[in-house]
Short mmCIF file of C-alpha atoms in Angstrom, two decimals:
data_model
loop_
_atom_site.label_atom_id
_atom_site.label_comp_id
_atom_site.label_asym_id
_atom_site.label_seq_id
_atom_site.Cartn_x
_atom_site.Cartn_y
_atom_site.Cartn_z
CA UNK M 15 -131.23 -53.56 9.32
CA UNK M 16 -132.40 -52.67 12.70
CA UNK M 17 -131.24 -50.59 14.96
CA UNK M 18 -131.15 -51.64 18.61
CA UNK M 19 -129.77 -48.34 20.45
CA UNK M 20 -127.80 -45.30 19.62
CA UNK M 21 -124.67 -46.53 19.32
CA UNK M 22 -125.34 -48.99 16.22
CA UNK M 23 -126.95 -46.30 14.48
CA UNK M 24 -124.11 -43.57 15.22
CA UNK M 25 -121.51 -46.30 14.04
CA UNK M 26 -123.71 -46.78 10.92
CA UNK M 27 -124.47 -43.28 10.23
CA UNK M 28 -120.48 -43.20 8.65
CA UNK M 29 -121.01 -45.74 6.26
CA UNK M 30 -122.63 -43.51 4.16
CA UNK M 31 -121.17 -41.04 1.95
CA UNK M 32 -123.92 -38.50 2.25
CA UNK M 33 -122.93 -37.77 5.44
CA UNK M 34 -120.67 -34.98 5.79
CA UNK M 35 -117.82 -36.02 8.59
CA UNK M 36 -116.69 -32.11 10.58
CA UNK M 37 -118.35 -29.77 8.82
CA UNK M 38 -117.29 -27.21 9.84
CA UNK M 39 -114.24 -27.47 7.94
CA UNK M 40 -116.48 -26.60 4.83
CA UNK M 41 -117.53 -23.17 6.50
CA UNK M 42 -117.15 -20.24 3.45
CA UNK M 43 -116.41 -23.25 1.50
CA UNK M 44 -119.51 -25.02 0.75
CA UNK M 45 -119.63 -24.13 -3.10
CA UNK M 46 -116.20 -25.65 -3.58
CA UNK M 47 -117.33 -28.45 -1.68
CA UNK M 48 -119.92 -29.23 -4.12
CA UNK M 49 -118.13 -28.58 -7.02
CA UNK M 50 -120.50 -25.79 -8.35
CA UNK M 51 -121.96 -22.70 -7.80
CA UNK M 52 -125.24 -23.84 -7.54
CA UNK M 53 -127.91 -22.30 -4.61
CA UNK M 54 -127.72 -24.42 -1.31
CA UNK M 55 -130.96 -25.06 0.53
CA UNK M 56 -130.66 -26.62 4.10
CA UNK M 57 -133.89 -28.45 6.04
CA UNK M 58 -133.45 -28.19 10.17
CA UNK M 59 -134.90 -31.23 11.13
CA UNK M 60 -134.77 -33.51 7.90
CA UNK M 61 -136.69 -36.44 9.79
CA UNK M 62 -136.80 -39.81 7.40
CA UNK M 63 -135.81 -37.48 4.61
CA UNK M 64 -139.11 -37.60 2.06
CA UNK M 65 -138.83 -34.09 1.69
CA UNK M 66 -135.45 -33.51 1.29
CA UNK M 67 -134.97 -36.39 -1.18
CA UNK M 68 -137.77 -35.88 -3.41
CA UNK M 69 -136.88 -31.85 -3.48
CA UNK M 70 -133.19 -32.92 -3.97
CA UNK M 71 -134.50 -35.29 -6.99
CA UNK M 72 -136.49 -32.47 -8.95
CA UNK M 73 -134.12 -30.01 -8.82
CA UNK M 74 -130.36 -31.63 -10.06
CA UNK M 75 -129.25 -27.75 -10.03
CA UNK M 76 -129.62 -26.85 -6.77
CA UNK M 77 -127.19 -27.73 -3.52
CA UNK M 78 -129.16 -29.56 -0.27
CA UNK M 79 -127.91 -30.18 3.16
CA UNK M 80 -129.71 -31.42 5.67
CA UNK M 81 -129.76 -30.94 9.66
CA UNK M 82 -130.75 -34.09 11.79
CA UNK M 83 -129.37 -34.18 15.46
CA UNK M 84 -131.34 -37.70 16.27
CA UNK M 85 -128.84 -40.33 15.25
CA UNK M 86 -131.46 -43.07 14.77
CA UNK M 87 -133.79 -40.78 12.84
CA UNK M 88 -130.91 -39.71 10.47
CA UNK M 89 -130.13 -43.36 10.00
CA UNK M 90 -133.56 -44.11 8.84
CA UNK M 91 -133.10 -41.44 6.21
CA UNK M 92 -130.11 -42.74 4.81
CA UNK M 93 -131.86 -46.19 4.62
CA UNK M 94 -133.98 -44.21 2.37
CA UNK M 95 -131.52 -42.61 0.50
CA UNK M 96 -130.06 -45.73 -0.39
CA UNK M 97 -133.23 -47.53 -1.24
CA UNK M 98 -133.72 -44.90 -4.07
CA UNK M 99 -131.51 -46.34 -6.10
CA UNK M 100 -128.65 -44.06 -7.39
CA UNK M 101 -126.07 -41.11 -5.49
CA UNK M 102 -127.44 -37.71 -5.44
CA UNK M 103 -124.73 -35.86 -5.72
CA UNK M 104 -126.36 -32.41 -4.73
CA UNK M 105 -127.80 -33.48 -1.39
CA UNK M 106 -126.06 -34.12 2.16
CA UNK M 107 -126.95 -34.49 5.41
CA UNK M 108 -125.36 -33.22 8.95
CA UNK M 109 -125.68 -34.69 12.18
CA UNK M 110 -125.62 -31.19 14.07
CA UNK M 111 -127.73 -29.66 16.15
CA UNK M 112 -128.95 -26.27 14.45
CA UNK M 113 -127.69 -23.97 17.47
CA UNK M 114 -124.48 -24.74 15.85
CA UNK M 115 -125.10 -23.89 12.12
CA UNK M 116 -122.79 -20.63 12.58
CA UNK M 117 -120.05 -23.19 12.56
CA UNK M 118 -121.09 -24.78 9.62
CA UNK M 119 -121.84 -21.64 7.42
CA UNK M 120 -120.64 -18.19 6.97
CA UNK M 121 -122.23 -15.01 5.85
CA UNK M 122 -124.53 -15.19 2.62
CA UNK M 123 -123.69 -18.31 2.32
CA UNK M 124 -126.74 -20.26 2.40
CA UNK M 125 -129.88 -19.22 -0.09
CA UNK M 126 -133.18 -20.83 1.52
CA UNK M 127 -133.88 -22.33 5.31
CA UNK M 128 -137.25 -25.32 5.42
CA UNK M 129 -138.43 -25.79 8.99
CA UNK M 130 -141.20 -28.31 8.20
CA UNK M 131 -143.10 -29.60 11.35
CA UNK M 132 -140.43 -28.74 13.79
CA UNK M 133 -140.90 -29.70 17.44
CA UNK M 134 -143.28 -27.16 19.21
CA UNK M 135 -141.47 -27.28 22.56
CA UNK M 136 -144.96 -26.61 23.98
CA UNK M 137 -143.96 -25.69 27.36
CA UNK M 138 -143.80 -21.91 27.92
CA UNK M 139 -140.28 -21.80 29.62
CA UNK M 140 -139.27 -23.61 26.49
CA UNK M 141 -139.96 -21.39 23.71
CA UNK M 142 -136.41 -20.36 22.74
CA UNK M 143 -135.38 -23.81 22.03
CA UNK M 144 -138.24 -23.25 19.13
CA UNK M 145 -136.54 -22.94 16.01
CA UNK M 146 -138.95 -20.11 14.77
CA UNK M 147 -137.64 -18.10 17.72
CA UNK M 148 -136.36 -14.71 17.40
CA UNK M 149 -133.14 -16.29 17.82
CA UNK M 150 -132.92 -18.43 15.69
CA UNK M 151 -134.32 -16.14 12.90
CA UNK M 152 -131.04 -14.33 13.60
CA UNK M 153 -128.97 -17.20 12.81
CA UNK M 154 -130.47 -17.56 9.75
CA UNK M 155 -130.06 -14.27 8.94
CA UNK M 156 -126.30 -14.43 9.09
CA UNK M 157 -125.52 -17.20 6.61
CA UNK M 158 -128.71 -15.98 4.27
CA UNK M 159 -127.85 -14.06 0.93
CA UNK M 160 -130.36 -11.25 1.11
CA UNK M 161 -132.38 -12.22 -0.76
CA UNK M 162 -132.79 -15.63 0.94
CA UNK M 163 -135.92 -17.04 2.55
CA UNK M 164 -137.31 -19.29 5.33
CA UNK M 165 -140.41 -21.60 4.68
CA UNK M 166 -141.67 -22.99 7.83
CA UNK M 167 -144.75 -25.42 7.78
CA UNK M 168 -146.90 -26.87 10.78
CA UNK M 169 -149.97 -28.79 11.79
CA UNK M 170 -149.36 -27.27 15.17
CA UNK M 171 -151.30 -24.11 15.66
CA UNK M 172 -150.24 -22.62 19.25
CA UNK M 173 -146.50 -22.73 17.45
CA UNK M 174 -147.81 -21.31 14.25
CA UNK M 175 -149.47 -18.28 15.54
CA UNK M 176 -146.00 -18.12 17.93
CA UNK M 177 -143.77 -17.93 14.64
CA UNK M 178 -145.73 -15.08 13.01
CA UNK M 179 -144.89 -13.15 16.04
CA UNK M 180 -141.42 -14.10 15.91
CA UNK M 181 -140.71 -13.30 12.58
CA UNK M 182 -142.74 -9.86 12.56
CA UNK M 183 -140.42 -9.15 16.05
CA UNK M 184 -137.42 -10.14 13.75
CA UNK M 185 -138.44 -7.55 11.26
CA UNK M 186 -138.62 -10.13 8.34
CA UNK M 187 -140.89 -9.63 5.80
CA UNK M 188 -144.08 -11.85 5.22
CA UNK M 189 -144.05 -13.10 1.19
CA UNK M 190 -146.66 -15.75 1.59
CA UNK M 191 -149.37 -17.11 4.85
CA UNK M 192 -152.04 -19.91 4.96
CA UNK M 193 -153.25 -21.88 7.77
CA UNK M 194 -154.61 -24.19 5.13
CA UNK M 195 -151.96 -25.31 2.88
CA UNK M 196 -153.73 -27.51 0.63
CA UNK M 197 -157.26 -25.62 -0.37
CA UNK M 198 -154.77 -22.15 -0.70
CA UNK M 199 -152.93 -20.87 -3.62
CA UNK M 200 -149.63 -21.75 -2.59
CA UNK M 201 -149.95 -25.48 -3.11
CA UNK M 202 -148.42 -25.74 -6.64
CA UNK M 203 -144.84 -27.55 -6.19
CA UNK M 204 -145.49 -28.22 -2.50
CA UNK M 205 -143.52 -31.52 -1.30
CA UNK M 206 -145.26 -33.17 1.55
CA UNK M 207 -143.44 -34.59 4.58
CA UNK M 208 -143.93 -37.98 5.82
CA UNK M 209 -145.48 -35.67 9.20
CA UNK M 210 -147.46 -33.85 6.66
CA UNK M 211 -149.07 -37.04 4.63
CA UNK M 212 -150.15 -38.51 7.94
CA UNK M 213 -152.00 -34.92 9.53
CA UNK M 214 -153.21 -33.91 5.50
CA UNK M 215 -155.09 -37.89 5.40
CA UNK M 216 -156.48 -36.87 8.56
CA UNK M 217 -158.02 -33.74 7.73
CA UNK M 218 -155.82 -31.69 9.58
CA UNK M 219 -155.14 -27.93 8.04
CA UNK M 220 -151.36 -27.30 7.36
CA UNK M 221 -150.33 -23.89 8.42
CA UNK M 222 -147.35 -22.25 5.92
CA UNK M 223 -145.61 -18.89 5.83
CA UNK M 224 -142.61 -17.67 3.96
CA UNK M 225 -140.21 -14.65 5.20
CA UNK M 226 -138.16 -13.19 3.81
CA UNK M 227 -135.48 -10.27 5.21
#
């Protein structure tokens, strides 16, 4: 199906039952919303959802939720979802924008935070609407169990090299750093993004880093 504008796709986005309708209701209550006590992992910025799905496939035992604020994006992801051919019952997805995820989640409550190929905001006077800013790192910090972790991956150097300085301001601790993802040691178990396929095939280095706090 195609979508024509945003208001097709927001009225479709419903259909689907991986879509979690007020969220915030589930806030402190996201184990019992899943039925177990599984970890939960959340992606900001799921995209079309490769990532997420695949991860969400692999790994029956743990919880996924992910953030997507662009309606028509997060429809194309559900398309997805439902072309793989049976429910996954451990992953769901949010449309939220992830200035709000206080709402959604309370203290220790969440286990591990992906930022894969967020938006680099580019524009100096724009940096704190980077979701590797200080800021934001704080928010995480809140609904992360202590001995949670974010893993935040990039083609985009300028926002790479911005992030380490954001997370060493935010006192986090560095547990793993390449700017070349696929010739490093860290590549074992790596799921690609549909961003990261396209920039890999084109010989572009992927910059990771995982912090911890």
């Amino acid at each position: 199906m195609r979508l024509r504008n945003v208001k097709s796709a927001f009225d479709t986005i419903h259909t689907y039952d991986a879509v979690v309708e007020n969220p915030q209701d589930y806030k402190g209550r996201w184990r019992e919303f899943f039925g177990n006590d599984n970890p939960i992992y959340i992606e900001i910025g799921m995209g079309k959802g490769r990532f997420l799905m695949e991860h969400a496939m692999n790994n029956p035992d743990i919880n996924y939720i992910g953030f997507e604020k662009f309606t028509v994006v997060l429809v194309k992801a559900l398309e997805r979802y439902q072309r793989q051919g049976h429910e996954l019952t451990n992953l769901k997805v949010i449309r939220i924008f992830a200035e709000h995820m206080l709402d959604i989640f309370e203290e220790n409550e969440v286990d591990r935070v992906y930022l894969n190929f967020s938006d680099p905001w580019p524009k100096d006077r724009h940096y704190k609407r980077r979701l590797t800013y200080r800021g934001f790192l704080e928010k995480y910090r809140h609904v992360m169990k202590p001995e949670g972790c974010v893993i935040f991956k990039t083609d985009n150097d300028p926002l790479f090299d911005f992030s380490l300085e954001e997370i060493e301001a935010a006192g986090m601790n560095i547990d793993k750093v390449t700017r070349d993802l696929h010739n490093s040691d860290y590549l074992d178990g790596n799921v690609m993004t549909e961003y990261e396929a396209k920039f890999h095939k084109q010989g572009k280095n992927i910059n990771m880093v995982e912090a911890s706090f």
